[in-house]
PDB file of N, CA, C and O in Angstrom:
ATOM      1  N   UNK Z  20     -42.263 -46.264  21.399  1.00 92.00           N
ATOM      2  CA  UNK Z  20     -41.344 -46.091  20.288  1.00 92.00           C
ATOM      3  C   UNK Z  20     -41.068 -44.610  20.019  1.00 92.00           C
ATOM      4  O   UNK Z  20     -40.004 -44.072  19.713  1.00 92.00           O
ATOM      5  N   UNK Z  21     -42.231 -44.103  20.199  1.00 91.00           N
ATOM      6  CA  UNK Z  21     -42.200 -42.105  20.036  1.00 91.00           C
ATOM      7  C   UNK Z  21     -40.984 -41.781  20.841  1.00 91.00           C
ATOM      8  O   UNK Z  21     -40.180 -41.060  20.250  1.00 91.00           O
ATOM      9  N   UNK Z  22     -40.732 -42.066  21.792  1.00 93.00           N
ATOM     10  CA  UNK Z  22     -40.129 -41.938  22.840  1.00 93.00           C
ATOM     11  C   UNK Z  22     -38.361 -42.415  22.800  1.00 93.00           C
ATOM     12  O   UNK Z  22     -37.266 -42.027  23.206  1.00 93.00           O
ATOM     13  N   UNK Z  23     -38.801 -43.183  22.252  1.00 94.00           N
ATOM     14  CA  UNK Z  23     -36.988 -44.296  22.111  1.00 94.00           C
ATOM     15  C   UNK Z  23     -36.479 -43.061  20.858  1.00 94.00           C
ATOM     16  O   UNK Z  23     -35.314 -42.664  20.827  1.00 94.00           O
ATOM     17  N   UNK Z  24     -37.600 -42.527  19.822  1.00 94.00           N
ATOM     18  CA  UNK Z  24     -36.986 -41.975  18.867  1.00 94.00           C
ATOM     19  C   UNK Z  24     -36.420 -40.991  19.018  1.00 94.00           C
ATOM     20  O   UNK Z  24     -35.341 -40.777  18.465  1.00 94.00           O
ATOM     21  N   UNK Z  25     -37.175 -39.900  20.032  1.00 96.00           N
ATOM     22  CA  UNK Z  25     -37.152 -38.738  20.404  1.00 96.00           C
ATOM     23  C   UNK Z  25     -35.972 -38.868  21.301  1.00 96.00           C
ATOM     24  O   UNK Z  25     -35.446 -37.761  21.188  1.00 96.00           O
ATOM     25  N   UNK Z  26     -35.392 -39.420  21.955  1.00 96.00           N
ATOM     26  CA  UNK Z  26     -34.305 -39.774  22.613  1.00 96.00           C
ATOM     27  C   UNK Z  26     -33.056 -39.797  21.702  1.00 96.00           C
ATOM     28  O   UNK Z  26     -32.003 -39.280  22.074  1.00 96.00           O
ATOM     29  N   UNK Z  27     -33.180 -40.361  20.594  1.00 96.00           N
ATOM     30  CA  UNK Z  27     -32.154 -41.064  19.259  1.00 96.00           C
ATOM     31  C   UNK Z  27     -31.738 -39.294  18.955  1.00 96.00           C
ATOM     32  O   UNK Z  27     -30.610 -38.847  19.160  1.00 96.00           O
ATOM     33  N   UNK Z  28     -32.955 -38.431  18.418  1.00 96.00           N
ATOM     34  CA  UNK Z  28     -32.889 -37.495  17.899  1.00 96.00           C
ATOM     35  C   UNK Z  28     -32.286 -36.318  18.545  1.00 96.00           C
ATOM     36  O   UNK Z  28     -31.825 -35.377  17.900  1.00 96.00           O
ATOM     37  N   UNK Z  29     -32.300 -36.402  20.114  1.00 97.00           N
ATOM     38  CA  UNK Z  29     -32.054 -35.550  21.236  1.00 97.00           C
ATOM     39  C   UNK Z  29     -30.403 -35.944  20.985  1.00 97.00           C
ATOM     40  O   UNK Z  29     -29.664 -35.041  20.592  1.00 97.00           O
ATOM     41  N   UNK Z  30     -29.961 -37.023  21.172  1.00 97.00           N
ATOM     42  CA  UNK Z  30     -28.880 -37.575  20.964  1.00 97.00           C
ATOM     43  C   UNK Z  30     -28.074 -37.006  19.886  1.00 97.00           C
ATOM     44  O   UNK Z  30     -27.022 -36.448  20.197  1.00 97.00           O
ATOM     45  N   UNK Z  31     -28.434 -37.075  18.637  1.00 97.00           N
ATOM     46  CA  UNK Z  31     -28.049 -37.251  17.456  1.00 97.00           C
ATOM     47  C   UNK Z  31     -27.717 -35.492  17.199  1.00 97.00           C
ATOM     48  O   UNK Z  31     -26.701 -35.136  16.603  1.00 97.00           O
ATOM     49  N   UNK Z  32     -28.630 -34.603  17.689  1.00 98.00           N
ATOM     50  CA  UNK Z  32     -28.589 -33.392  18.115  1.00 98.00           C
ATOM     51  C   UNK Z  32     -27.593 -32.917  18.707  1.00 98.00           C
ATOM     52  O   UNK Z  32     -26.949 -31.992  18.212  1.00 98.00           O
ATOM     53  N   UNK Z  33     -27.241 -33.553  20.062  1.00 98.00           N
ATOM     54  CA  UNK Z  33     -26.439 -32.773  20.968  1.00 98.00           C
ATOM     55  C   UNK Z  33     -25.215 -33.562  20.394  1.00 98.00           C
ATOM     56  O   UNK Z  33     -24.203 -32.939  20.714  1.00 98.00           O
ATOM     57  N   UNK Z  34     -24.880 -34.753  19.631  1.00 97.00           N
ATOM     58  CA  UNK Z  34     -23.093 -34.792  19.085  1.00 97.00           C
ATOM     59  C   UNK Z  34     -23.167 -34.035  18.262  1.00 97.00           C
ATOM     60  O   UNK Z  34     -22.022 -33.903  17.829  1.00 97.00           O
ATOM     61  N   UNK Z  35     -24.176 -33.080  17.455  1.00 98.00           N
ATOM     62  CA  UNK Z  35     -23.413 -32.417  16.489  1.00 98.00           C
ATOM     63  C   UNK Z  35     -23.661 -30.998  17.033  1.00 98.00           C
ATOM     64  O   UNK Z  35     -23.254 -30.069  16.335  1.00 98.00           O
ATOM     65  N   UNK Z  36     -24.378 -30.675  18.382  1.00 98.00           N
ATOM     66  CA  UNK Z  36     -23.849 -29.669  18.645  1.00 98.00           C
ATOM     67  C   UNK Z  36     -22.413 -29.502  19.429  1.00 98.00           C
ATOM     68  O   UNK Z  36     -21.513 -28.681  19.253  1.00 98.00           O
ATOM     69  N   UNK Z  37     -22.487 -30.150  19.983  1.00 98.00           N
ATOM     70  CA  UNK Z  37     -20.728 -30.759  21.022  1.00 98.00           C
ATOM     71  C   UNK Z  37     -19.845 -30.435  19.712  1.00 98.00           C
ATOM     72  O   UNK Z  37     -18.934 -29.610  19.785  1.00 98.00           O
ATOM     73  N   UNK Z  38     -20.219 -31.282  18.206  1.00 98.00           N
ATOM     74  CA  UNK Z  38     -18.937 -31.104  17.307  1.00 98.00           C
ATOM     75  C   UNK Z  38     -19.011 -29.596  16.770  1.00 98.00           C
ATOM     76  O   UNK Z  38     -17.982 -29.171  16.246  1.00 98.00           O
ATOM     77  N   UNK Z  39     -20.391 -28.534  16.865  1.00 98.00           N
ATOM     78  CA  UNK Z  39     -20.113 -27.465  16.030  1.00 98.00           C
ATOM     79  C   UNK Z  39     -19.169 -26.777  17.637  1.00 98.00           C
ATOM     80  O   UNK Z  39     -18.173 -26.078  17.450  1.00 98.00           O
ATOM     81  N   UNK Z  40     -19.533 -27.017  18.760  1.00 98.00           N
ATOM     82  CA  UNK Z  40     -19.361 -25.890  20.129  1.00 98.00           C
ATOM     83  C   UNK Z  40     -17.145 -26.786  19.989  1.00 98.00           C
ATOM     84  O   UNK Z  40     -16.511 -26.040  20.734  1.00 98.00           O
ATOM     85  N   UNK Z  41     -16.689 -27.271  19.725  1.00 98.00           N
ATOM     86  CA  UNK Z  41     -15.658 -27.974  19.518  1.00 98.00           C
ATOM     87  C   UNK Z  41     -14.881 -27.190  18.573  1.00 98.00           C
ATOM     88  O   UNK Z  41     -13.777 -26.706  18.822  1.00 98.00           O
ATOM     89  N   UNK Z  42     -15.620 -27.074  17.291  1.00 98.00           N
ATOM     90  CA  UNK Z  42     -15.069 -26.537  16.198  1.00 98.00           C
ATOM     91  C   UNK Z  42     -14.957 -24.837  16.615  1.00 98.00           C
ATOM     92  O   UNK Z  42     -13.950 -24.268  16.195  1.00 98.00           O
ATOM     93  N   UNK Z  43     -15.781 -24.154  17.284  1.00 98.00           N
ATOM     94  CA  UNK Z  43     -15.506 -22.932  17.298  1.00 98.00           C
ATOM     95  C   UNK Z  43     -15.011 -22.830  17.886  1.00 98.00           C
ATOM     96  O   UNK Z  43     -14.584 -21.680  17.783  1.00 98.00           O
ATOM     97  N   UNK Z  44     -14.397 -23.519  19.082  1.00 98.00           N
ATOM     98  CA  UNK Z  44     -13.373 -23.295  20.317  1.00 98.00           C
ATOM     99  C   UNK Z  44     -12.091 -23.354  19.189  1.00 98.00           C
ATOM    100  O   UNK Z  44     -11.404 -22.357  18.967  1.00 98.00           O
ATOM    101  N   UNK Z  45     -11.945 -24.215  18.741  1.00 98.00           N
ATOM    102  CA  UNK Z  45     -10.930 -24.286  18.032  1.00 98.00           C
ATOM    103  C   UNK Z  45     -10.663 -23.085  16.856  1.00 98.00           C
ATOM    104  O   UNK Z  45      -9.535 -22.844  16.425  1.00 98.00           O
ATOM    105  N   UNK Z  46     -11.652 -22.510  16.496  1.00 98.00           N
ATOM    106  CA  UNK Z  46     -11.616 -21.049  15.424  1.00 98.00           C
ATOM    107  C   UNK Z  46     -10.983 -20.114  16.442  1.00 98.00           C
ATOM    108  O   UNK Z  46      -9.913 -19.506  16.419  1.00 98.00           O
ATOM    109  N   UNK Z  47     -12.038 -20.186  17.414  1.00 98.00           N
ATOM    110  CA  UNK Z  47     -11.468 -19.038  18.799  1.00 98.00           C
ATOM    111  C   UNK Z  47      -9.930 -19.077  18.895  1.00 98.00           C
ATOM    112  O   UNK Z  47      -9.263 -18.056  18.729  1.00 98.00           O
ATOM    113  N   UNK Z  48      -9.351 -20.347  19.181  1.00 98.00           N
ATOM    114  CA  UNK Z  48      -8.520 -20.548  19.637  1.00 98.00           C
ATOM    115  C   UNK Z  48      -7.339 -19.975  18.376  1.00 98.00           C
ATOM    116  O   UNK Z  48      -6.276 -19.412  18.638  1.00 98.00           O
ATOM    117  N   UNK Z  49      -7.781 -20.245  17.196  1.00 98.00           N
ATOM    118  CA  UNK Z  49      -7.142 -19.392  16.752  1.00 98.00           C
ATOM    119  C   UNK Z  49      -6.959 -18.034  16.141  1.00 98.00           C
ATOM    120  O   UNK Z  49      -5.853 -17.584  15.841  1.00 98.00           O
ATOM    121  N   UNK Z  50      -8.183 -17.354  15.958  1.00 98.00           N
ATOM    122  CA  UNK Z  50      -8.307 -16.160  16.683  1.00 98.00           C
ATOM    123  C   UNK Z  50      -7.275 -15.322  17.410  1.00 98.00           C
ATOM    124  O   UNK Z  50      -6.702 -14.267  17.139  1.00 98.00           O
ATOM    125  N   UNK Z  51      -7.236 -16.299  18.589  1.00 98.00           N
ATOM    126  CA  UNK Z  51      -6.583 -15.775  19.400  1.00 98.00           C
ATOM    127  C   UNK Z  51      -4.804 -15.651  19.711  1.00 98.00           C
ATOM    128  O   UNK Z  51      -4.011 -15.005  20.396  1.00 98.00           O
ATOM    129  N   UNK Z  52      -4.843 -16.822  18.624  1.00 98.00           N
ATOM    130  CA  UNK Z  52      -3.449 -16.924  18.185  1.00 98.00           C
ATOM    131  C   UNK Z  52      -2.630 -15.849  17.103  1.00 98.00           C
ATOM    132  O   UNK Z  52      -1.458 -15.479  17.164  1.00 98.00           O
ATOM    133  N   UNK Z  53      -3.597 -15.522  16.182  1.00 98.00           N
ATOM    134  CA  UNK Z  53      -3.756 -14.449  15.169  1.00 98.00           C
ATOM    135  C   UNK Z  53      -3.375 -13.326  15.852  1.00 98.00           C
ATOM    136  O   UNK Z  53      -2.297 -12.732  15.840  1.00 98.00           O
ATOM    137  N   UNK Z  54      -4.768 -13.023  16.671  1.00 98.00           N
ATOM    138  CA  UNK Z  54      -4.681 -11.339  17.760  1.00 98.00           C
ATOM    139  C   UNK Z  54      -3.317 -11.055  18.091  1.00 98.00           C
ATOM    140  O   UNK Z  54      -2.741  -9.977  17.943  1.00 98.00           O
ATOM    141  N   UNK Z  55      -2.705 -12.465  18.700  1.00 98.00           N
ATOM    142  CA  UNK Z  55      -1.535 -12.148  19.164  1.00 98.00           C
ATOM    143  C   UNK Z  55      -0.182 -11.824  18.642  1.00 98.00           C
ATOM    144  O   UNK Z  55       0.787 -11.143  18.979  1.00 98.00           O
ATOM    145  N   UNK Z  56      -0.483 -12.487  17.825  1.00 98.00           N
ATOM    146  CA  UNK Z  56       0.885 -12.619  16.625  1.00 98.00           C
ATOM    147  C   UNK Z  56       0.729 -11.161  15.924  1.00 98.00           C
ATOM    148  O   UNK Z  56       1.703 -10.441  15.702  1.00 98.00           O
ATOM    149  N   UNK Z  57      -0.813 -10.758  15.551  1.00 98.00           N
ATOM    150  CA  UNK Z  57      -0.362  -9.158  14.861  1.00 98.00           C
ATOM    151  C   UNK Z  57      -0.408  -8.191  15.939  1.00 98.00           C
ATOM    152  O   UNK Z  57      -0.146  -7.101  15.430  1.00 98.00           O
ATOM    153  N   UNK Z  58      -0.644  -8.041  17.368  1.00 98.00           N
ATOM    154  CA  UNK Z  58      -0.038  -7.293  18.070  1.00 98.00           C
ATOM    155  C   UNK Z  58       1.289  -7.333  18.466  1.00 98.00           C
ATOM    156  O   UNK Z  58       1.689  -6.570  19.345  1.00 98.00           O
ATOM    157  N   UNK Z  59       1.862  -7.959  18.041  1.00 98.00           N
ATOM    158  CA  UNK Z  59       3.081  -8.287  18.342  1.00 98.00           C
ATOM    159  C   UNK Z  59       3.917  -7.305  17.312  1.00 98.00           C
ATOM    160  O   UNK Z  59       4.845  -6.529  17.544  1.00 98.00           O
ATOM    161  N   UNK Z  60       3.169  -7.667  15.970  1.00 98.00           N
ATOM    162  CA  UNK Z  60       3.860  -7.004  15.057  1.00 98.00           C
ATOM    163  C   UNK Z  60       3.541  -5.861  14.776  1.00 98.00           C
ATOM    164  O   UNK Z  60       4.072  -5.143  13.930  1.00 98.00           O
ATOM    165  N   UNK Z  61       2.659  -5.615  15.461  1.00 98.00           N
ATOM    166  CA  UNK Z  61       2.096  -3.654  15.556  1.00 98.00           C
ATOM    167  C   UNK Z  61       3.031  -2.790  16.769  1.00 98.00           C
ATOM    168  O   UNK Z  61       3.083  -1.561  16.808  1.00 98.00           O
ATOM    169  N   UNK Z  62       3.591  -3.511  17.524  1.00 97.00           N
ATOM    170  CA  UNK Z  62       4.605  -3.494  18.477  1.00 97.00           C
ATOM    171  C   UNK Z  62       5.645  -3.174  17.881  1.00 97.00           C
ATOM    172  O   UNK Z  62       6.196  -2.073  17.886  1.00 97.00           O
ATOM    173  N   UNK Z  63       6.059  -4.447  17.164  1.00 97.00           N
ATOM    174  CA  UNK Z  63       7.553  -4.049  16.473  1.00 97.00           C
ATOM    175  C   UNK Z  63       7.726  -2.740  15.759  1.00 97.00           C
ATOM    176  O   UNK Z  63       8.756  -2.067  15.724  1.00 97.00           O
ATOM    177  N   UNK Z  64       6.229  -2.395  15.028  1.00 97.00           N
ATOM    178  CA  UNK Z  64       6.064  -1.225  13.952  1.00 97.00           C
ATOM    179  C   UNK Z  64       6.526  -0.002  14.819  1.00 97.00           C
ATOM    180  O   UNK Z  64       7.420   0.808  14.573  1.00 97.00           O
ATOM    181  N   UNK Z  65       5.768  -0.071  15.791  1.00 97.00           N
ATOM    182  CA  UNK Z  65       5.899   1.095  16.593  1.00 97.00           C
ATOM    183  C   UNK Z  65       6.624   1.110  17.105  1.00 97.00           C
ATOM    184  O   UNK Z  65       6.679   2.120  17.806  1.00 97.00           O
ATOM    185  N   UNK Z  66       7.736   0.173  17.259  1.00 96.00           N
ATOM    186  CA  UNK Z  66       9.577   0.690  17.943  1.00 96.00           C
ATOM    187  C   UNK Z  66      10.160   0.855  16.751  1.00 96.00           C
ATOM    188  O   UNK Z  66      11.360   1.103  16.867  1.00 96.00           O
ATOM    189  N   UNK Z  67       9.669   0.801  15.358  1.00 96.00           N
ATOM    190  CA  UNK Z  67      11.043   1.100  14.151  1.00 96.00           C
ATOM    191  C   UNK Z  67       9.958   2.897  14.193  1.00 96.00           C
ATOM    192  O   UNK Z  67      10.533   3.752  14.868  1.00 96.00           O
ATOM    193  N   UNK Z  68       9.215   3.153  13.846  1.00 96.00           N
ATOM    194  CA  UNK Z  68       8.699   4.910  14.123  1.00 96.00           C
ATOM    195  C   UNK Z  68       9.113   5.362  14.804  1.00 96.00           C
ATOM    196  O   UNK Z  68       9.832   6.306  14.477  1.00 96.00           O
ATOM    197  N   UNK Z  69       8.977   5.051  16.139  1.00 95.00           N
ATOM    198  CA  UNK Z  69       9.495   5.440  16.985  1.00 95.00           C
ATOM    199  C   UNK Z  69      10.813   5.482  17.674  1.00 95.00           C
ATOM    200  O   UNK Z  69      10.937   5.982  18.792  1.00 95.00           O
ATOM    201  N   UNK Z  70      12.033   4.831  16.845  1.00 93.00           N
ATOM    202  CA  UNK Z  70      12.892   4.868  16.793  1.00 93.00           C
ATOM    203  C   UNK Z  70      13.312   5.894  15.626  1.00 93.00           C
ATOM    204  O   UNK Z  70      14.343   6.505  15.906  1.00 93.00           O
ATOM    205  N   UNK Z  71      12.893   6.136  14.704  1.00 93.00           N
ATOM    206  CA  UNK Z  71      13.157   7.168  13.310  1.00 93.00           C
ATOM    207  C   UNK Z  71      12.703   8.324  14.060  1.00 93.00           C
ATOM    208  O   UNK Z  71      13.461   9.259  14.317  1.00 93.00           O
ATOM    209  N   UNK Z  72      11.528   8.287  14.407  1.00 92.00           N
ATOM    210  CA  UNK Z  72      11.142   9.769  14.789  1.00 92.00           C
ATOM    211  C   UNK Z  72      12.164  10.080  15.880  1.00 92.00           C
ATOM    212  O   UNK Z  72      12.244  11.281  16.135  1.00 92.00           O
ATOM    213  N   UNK Z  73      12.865   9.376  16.496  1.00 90.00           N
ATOM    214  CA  UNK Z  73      14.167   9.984  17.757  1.00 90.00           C
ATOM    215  C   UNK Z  73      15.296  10.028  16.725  1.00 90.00           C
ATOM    216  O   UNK Z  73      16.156  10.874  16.971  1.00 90.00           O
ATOM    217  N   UNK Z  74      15.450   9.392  15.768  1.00 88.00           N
ATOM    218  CA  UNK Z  74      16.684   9.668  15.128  1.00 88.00           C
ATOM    219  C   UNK Z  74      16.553  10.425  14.573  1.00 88.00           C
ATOM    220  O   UNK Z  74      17.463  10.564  13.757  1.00 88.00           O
ATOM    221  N   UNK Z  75      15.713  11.223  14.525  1.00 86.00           N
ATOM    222  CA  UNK Z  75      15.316  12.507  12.750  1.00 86.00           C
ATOM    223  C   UNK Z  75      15.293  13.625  14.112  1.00 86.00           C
ATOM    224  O   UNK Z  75      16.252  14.392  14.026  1.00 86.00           O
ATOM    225  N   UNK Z  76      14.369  13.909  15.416  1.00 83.00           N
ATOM    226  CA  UNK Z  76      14.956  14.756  16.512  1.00 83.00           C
ATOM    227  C   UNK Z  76      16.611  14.620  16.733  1.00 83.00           C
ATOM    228  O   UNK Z  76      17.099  15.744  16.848  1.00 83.00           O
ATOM    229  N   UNK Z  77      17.319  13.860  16.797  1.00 79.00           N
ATOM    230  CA  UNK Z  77      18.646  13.814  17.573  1.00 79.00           C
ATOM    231  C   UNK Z  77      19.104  14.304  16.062  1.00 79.00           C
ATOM    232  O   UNK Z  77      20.023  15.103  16.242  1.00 79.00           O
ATOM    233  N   UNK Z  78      18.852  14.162  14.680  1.00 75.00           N
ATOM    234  CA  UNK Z  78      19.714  15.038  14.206  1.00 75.00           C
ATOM    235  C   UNK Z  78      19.384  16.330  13.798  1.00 75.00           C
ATOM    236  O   UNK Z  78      20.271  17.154  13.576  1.00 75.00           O
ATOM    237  N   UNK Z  79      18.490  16.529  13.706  1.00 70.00           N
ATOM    238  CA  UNK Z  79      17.726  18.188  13.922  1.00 70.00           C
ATOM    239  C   UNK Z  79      18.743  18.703  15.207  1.00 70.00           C
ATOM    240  O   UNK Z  79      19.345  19.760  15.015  1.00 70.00           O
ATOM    241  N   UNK Z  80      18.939  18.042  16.418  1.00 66.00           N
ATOM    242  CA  UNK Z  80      18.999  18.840  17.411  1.00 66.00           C
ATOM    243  C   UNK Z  80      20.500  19.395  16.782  1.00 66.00           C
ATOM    244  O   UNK Z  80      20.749  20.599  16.731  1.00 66.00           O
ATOM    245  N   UNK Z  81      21.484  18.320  16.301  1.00 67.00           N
ATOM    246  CA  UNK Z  81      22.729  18.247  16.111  1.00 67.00           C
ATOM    247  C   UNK Z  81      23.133  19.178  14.888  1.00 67.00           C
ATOM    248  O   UNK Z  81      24.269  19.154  14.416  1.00 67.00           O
ATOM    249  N   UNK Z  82      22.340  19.822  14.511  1.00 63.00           N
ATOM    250  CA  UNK Z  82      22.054  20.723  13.449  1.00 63.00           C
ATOM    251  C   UNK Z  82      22.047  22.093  13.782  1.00 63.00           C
ATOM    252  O   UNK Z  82      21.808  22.937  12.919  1.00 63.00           O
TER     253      UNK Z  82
END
């Protein structure tokens, strides 16, 4: 019976580690969805600067 239990418990163990290793794939996963979406928009940032800083040179030069 020690045995049948210890089996139950081994069991009962590894579905709720499967459901925590499940759940963090899924945090990861979005994570990684996040990362992407604000590099994206750290991207955009840095073509409107970097578009001002050429427009503020091109009219200095024109000056």
């Amino acid at each position: 019976m020690k045995a049948v239990r210890a089996v139950l418990l081994l069991q009962e163990k590894l579905a709720d580690l499967t459901k925590t290793v499940e759940q963090q794939g899924a945090k990861l996963s979005q994570m990684a969805n996040a990362h992407a979406d604000l590099r994206d928009r750290v991207s955009r940032l840095e073509g409107v600067i970097e578009g001002a800083a050429m427009a503020t040179r091109q009219r200095r030069l024109e000056e």
